CSV table of C-alpha atoms in Angstrom, one decimal:
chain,number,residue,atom,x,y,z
U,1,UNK,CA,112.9,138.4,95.7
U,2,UNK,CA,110.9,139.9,92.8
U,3,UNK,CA,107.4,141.4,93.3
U,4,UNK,CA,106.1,138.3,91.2
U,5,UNK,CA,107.7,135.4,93.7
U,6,UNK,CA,106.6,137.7,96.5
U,7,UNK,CA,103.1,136.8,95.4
U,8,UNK,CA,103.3,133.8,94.5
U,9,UNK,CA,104.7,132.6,98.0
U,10,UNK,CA,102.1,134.6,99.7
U,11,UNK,CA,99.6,133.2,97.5
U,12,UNK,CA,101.0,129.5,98.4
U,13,UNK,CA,101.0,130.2,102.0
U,14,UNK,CA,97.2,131.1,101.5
U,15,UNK,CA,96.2,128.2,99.9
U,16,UNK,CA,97.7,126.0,102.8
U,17,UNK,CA,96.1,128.0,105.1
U,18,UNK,CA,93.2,127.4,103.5
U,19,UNK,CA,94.2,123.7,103.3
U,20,UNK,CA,94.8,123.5,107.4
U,21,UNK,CA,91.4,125.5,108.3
U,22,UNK,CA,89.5,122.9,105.5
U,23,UNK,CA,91.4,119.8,107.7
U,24,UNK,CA,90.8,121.3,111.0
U,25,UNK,CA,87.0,121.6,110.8
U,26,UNK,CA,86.4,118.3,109.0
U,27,UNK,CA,88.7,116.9,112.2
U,28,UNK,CA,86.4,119.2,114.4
U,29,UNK,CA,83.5,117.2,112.3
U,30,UNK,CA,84.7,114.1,113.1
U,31,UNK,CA,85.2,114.9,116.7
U,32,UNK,CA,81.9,116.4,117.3
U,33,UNK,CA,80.1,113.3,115.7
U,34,UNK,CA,82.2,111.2,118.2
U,35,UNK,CA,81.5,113.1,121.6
U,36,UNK,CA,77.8,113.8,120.7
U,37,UNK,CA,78.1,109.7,120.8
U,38,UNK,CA,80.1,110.0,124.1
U,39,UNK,CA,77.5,111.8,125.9
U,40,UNK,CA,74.8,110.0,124.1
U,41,UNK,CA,75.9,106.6,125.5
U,42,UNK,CA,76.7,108.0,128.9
U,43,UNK,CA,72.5,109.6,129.3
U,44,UNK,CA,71.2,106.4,127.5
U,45,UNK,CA,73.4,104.1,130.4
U,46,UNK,CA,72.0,107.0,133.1
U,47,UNK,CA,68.4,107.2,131.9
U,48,UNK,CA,67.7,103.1,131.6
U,49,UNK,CA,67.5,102.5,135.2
U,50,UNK,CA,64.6,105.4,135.5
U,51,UNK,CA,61.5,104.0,134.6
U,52,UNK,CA,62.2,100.4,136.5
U,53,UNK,CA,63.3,102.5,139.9
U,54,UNK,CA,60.2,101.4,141.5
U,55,UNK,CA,61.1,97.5,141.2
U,56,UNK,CA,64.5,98.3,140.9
U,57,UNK,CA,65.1,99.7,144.6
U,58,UNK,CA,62.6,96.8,146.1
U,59,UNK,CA,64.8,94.1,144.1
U,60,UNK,CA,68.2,96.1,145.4
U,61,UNK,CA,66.3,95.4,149.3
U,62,UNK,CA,64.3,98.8,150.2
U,63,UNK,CA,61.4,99.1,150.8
U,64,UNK,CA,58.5,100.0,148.2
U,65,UNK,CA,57.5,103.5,147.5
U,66,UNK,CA,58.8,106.7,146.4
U,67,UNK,CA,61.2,107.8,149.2
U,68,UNK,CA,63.7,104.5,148.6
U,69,UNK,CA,63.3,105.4,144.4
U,70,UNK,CA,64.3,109.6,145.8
U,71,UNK,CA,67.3,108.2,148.1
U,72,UNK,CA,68.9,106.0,144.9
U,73,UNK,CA,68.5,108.5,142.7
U,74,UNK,CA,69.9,111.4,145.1
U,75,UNK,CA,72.9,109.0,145.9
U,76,UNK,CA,74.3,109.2,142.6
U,77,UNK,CA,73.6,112.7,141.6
U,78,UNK,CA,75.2,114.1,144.9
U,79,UNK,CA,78.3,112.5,143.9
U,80,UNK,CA,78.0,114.5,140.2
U,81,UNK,CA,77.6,117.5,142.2
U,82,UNK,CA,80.7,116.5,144.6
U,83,UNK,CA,83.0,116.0,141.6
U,84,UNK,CA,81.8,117.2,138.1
U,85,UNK,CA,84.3,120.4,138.9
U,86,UNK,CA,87.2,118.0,140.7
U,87,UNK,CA,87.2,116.6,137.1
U,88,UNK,CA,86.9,119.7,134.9
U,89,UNK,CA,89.5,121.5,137.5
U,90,UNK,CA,91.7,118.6,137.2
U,91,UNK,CA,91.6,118.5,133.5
U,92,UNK,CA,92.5,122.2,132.7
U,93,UNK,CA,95.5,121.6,135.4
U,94,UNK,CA,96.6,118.4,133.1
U,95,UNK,CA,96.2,119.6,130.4
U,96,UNK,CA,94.1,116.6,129.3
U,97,UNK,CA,90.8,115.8,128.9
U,98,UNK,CA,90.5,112.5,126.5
U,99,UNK,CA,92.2,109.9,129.3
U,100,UNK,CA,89.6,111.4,131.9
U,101,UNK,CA,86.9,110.6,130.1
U,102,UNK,CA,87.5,107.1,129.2
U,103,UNK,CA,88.6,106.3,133.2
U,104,UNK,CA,85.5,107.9,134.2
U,105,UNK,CA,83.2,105.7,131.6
U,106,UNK,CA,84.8,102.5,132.6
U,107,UNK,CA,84.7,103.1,135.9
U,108,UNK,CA,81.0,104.3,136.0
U,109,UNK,CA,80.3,100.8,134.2
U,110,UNK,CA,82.1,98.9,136.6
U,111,UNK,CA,80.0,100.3,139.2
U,112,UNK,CA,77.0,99.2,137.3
U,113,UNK,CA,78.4,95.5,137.4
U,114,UNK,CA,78.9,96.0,141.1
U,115,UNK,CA,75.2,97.3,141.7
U,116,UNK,CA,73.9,94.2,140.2
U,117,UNK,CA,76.0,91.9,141.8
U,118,UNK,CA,74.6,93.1,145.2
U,119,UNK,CA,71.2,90.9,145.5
U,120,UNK,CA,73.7,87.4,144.9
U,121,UNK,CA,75.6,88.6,147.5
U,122,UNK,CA,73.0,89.0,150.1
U,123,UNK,CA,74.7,93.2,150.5
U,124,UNK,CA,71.0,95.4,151.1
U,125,UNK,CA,70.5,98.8,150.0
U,126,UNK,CA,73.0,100.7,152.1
U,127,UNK,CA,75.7,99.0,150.1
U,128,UNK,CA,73.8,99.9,146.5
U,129,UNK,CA,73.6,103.2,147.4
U,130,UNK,CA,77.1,103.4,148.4
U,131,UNK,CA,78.0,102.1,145.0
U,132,UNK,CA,76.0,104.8,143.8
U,133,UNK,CA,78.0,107.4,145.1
U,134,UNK,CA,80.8,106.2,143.6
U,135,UNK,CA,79.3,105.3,140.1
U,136,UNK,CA,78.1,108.9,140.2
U,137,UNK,CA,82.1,110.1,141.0
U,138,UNK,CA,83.3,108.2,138.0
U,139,UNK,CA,80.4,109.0,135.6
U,140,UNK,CA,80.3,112.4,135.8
U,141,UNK,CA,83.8,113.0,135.1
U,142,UNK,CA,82.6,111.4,131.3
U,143,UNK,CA,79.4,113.3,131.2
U,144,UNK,CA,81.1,116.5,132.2
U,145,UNK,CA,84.4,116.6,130.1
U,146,UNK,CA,83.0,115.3,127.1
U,147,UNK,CA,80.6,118.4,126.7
U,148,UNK,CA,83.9,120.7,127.6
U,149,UNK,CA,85.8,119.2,125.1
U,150,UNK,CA,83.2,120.3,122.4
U,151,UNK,CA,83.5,123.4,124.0
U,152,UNK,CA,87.0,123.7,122.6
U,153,UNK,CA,86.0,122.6,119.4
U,154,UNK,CA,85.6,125.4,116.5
U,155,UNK,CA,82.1,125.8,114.8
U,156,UNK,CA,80.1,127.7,117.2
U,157,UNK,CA,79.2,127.8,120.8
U,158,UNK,CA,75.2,127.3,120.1
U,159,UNK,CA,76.2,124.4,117.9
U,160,UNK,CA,78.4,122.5,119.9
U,161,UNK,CA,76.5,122.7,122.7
U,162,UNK,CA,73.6,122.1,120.7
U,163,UNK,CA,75.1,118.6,119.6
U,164,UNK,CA,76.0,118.1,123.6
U,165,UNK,CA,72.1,118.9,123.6
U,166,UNK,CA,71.2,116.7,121.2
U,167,UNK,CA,73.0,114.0,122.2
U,168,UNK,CA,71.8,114.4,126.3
U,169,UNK,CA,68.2,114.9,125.0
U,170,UNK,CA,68.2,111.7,122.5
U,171,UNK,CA,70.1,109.5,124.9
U,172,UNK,CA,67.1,110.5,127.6
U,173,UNK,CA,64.5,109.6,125.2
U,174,UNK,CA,66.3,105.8,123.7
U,175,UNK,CA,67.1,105.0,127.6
U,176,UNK,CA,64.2,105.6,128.8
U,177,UNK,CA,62.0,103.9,126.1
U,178,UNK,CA,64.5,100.8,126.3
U,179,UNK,CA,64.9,100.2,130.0
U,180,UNK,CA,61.3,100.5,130.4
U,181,UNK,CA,61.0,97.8,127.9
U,182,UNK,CA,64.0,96.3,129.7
U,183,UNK,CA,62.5,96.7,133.4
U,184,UNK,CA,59.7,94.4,132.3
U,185,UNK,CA,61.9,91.5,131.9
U,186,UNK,CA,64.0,92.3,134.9
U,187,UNK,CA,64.4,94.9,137.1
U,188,UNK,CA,68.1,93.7,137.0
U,189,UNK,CA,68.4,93.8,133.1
U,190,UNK,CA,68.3,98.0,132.6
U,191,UNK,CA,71.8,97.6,135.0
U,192,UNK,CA,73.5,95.5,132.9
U,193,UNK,CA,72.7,97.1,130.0
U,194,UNK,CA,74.2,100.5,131.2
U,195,UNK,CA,77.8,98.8,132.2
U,196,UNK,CA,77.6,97.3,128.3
U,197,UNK,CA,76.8,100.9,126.6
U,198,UNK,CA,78.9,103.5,129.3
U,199,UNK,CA,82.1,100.6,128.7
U,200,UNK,CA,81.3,101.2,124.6
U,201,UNK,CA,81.1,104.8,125.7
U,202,UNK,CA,84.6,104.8,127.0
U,203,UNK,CA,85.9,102.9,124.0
U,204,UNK,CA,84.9,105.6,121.9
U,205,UNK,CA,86.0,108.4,123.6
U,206,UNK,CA,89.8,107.4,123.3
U,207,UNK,CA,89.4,107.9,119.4
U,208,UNK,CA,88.8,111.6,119.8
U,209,UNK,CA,91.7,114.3,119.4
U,210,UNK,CA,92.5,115.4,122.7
U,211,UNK,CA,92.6,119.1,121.7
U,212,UNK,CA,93.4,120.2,125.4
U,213,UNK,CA,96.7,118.2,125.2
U,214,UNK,CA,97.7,119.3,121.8
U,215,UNK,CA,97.2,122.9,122.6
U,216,UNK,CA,99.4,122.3,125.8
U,217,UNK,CA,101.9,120.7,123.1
U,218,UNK,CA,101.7,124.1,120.9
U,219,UNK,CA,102.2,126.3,123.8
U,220,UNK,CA,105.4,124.2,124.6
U,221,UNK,CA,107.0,125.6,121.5
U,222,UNK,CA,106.8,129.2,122.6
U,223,UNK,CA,109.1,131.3,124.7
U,224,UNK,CA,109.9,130.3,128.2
U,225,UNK,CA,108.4,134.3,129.2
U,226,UNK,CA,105.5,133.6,127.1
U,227,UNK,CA,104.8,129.9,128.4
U,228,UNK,CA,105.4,131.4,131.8
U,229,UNK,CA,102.7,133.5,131.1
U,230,UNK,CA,100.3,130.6,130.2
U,231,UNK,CA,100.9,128.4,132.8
U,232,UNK,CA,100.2,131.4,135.2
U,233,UNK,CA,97.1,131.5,133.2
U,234,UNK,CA,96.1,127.9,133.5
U,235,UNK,CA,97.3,128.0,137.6
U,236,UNK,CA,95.4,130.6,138.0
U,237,UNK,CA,92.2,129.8,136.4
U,238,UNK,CA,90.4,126.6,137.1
U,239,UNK,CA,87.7,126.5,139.7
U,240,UNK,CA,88.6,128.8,142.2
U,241,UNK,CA,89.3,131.4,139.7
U,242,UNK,CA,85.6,131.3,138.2
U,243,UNK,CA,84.0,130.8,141.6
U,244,UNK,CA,85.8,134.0,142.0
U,245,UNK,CA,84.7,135.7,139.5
U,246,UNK,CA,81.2,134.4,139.8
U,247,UNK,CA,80.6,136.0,142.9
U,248,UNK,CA,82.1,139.0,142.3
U,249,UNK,CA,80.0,139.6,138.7
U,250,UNK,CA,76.6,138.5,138.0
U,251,UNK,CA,76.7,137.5,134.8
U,252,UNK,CA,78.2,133.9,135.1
U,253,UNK,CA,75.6,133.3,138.0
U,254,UNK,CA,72.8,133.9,135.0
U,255,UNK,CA,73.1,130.6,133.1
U,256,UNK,CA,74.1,128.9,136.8
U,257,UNK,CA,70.7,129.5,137.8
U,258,UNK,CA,68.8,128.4,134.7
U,259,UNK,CA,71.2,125.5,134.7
U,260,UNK,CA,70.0,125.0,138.2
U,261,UNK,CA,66.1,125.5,137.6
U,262,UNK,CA,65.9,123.6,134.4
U,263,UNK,CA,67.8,120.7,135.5
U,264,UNK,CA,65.2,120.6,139.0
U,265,UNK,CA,62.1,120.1,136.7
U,266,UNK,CA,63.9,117.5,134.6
U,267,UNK,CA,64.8,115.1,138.2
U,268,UNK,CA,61.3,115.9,139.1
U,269,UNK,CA,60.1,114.0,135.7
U,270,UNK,CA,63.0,111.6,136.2
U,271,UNK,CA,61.4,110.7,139.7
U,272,UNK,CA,58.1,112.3,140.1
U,273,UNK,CA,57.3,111.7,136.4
U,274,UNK,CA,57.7,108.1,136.3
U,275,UNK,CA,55.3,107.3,139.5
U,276,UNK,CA,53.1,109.1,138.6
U,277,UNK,CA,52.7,108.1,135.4
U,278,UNK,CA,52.5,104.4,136.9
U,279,UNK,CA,50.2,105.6,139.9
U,280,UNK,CA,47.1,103.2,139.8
U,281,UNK,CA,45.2,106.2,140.8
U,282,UNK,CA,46.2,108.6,138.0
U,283,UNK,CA,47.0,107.2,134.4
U,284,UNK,CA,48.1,103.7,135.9
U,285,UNK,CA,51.0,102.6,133.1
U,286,UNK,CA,53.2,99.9,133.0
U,287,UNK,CA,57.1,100.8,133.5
U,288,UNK,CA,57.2,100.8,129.7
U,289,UNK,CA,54.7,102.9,129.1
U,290,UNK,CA,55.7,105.4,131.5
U,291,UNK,CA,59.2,105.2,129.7
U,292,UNK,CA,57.7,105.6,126.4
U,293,UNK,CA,55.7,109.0,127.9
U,294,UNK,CA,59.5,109.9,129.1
U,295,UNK,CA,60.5,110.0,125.6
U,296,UNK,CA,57.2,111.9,124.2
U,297,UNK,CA,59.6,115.1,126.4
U,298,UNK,CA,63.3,113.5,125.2
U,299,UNK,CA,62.4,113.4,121.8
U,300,UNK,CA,62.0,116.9,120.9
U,301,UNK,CA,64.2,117.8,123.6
U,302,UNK,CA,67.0,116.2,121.2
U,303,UNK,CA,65.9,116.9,117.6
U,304,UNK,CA,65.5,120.3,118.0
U,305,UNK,CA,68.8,121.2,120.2
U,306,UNK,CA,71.0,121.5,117.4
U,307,UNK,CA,68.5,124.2,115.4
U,308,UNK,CA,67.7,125.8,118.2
U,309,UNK,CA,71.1,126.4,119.3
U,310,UNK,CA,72.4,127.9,115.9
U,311,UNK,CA,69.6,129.9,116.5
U,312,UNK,CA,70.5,131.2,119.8
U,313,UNK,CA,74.0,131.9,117.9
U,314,UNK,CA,72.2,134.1,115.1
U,315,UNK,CA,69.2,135.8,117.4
U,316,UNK,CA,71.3,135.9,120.9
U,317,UNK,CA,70.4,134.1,123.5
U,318,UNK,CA,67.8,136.0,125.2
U,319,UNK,CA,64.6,134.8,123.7
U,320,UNK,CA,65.5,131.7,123.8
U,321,UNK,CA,66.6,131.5,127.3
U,322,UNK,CA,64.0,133.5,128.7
U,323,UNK,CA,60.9,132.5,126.2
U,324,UNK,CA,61.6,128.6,126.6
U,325,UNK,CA,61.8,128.8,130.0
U,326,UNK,CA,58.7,130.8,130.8
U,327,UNK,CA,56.8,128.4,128.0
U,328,UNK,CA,58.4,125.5,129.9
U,329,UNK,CA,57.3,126.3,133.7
U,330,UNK,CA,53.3,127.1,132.2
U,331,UNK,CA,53.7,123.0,130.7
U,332,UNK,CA,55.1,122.0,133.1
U,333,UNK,CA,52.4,122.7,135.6
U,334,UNK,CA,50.0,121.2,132.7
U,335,UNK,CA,51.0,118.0,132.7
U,336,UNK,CA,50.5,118.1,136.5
U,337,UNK,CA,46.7,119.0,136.3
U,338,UNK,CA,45.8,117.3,133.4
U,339,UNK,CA,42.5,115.4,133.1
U,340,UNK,CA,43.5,113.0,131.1
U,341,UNK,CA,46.6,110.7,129.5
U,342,UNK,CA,46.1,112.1,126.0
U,343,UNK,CA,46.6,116.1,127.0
U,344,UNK,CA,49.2,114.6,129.4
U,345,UNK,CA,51.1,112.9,126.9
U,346,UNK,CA,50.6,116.1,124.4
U,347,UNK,CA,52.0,118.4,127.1
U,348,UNK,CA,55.2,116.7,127.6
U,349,UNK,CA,55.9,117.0,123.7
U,350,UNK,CA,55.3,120.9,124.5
U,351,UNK,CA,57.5,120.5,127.4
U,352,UNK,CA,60.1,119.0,125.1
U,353,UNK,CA,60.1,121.6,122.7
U,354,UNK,CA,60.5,124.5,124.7
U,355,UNK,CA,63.3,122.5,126.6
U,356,UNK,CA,64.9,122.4,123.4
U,357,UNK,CA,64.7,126.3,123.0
U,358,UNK,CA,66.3,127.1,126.1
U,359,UNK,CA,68.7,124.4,127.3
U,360,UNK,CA,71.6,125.0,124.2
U,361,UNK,CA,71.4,128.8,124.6
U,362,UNK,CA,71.7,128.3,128.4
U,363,UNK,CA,75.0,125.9,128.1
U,364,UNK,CA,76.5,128.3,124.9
U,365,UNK,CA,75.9,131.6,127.3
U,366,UNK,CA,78.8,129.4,129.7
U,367,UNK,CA,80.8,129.0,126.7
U,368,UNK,CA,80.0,132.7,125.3
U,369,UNK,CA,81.4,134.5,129.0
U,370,UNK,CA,84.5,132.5,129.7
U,371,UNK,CA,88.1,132.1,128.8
U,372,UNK,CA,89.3,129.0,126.6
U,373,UNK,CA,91.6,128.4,129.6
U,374,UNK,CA,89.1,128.1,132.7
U,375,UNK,CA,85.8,126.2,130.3
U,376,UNK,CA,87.3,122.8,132.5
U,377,UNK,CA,86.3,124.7,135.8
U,378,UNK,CA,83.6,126.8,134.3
U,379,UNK,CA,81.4,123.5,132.7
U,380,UNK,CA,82.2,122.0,135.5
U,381,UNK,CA,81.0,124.7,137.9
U,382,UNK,CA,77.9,124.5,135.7
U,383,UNK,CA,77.2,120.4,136.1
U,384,UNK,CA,77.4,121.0,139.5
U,385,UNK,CA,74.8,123.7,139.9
U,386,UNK,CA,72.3,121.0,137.5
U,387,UNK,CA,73.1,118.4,139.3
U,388,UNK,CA,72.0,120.3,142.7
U,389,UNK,CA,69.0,120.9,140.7
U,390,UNK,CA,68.9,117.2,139.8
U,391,UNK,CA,69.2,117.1,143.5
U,392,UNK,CA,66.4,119.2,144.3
U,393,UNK,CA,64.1,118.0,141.9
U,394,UNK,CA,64.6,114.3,143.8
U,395,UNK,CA,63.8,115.9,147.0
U,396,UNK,CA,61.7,118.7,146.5
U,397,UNK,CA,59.6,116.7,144.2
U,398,UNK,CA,59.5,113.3,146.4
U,399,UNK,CA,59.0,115.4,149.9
U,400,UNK,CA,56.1,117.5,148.3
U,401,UNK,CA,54.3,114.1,146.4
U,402,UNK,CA,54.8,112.4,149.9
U,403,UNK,CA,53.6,115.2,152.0
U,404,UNK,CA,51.1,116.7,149.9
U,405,UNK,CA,50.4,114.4,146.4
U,406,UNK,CA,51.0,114.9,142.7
U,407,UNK,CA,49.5,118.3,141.9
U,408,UNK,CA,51.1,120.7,144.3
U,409,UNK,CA,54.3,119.3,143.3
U,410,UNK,CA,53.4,119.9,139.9
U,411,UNK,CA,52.7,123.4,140.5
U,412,UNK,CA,55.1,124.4,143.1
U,413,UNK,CA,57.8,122.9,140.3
U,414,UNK,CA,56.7,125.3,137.1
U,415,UNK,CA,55.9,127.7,139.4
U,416,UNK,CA,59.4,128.0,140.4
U,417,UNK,CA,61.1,128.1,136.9
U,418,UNK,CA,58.4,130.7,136.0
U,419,UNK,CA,59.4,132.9,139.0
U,420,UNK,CA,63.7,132.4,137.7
U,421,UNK,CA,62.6,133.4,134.3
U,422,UNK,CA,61.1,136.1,135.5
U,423,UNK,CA,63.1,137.3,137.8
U,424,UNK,CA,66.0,137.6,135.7
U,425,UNK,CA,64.7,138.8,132.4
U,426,UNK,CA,66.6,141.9,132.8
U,427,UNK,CA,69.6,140.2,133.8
U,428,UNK,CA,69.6,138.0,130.5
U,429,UNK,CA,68.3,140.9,128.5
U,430,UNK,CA,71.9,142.8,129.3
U,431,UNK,CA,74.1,140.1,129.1
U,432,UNK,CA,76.7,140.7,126.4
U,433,UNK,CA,78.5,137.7,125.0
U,434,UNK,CA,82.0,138.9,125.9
U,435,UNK,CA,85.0,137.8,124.2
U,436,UNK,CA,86.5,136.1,127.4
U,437,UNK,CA,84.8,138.6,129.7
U,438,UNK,CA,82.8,137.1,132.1
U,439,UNK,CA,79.3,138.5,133.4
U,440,UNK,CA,80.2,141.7,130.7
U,441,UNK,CA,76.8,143.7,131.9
U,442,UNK,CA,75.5,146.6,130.4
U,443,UNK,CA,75.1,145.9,126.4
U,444,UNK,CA,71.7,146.9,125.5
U,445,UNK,CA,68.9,144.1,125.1
């Protein structure tokens, strides 16, 4: 072949390169538009019930007050915490993510049918939080694997977790704005409007690519020592393998315990937020209201996520990280001693925003110190350390408002993701975003 054909062919195979990198990122596009949707639907079906708990719970047949709104709540984030890694583990072992996530939609709103069918059949709260439990089993596994399958998207970890951001932030503020309007008419109504969107969530997520499978496909086609390899990979990875690891590094534990902190103060507002926003002897709203002050924190949450997160992919993720959440713990004991609704309802736009700064840098550094083969396991690992914050925000924040009132709830919460951020600036400041290294330590700040 002459030198000419020589570069002509290599300037063909070039141009379809070219031509597959433009189709794969407009398919990534596409895909990342979808699964934003996915998790959207999923936190807008979640977040509805919130600001009608109070009437909710008495209407499911417990009695009124904040302990039976804490128990429903912690029945259906204990079963997230139980199984958000079952599903990422099982996943990676698959080598599938896509079917997953639909069974886990529909069957989360099947279990919303189920919880509204309770009061016509005479069943009392024991049996709704029972369905709870295994809502929360089903739901998570389409929370969960949606975000990790924009992890394996190209285009940026801050960026697709900031769309995962968006999307959790946006569906919070919409759910919580609507099933407050909803609660008004019913405390029934939020319910069935969360089977109707998580089924339409389910419906969408079988129209993305499963990449998971088709990289599973590719790795078919290579030799049987090299797919050996792989599969050793895949075995041994998964949860166990990062649990491992976690323990035996540091740096992986860094974005489990923001995870974990940031998540607490956002079950605290979930619970604590909405009573005592309704509290006759604080600001006295109606459920409405209280979900429209919900949304003054979900709004910014979402808009900025997906700026803030290509952010955190251009500056690093320390100030983000550790500048939000320090920003974040100070308003967060704000809105706790405010005197009034307005410098309330300003606070928890503040609150909002500096969420936004810190929760997509917090989800990419996950992303930034794992292997493409255990991100399954490693998300997954992740959801469950939130949803024991989740956890502890419900209990920590109903025990303390029940034992001791609004304020010192308020402050003991801020106070504690002050004293995480604080505590491990240095740890965040040294973190190196390894390529598949996990807790890399060392790199200078």
């Amino acid at each position: 072949m002459s030198d000419g054909d020589t570069s002509a062919a290599t300037a063909a195979g070039g141009d379809r390169a070219a031509e597959i990198d433009t189709a794969g990122a407009a398919a990534d596009a596409t895909d990342r538009r979808r699964l934003g949707a996915v998790v959207l639907a999923v936190l807008i079906s979640q977040v509805l019930l919130y600001p009608g708990v109070p009437d909710l719970v008495v209407a499911l047949g417990a009695p009124a007050g904040i302990d039976a709104g804490m128990w429903f709540l912690v029945a259906e984030f204990g079963a997230f915490v139980t199984f958000a890694v079952v599903w990422g583990a099982l996943s990676d072992a698959l080598g599938t993510r896509v079917p997953l996530i639909v069974t886990g939609a529909l069957g989360g709103a099947a279990s919303y049918v189920a919880l509204a069918s309770l009061p016509g059949l005479g069943l009392g709260f024991g049996a709704a939080l029972l369905v709870r439990v295994v809502g929360g089993a089903l739901t998570i596994g389409a929370f969960s694997l949606s975000i990790t399958l924009l992890m394996d998207l190209r285009g940026g970890n801050g960026r697709n977790m900031g769309t995962a951001g968006f999307a959790i932030g946006l569906g919070a503020a919409v759910g919580s704005v609507v099933g407050g309007s909803l609660a008004g008419l019913g405390a029934l109504y939020p319910v069935y409007a969360g089977a109707v969107v998580l089924a339409a969530a389910g419906l969408l997520a079988a129209t993305v690519d499963d990449r998971r499978r088709t990289a599973a496909a590719n790795n078919s086609g290579a030799s049987d020592s090299e797919a050996s390899d792989s599969a050793s990979e895949t075995d041994g990875g998964g949860f166990r393998d990062v649990l491992a690891r976690a323990r035996t590094t540091p740096g992986l534990l860094v974005p489990l315990a923001f995870g974990f902190v940031d998540r607490l103060t956002a079950g605290f507002f979930a619970l604590v937020g909405v009573y005592y926003f309704q509290d006759p002897a604080t600001f006295g709203l109606s459920a409405a209201g209280a979900g429209a002050t919900l949304a003054l924190f979900f709004v910014p949450f979402a808009l900025l996520q997906s700026p803030f997160g290509a952010l955190s992919d251009r500056i690093g993720r320390f100030l983000p990280v550790v500048a939000g959440s320090l920003a974040y713990g100070v308003a967060t004991v704000g809105v706790g001693v405010a005197p009034a609704y307005p410098i309330a309802a300003a606070l928890m736009v503040l609150v909002g925003v500096c969420g936004a700064l810190m929760a997509p840098a917090t989800m990419a550094l996950v992303t930034d110190l794992v292997e493409p083969e255990v991100r399954g396991a490693a998300m997954g690992l992740f959801n469950v350390f939130g949803s024991l914050g989740f956890l502890a925000g419900f209990l920590v924040g109903g025990s303390a408002t029940g034992a001791f009132g609004y304020t010192p709830a308020f402050l003991a919460v801020g106070g504690l993701e002050l004293a995480i951020a604080l505590a491990l600036l240095p740890a965040v400041r040294s973190l190196s975003a390894g390529a598949g290294v996990i807790g890399r330590l060392g790199a200078e700040g």
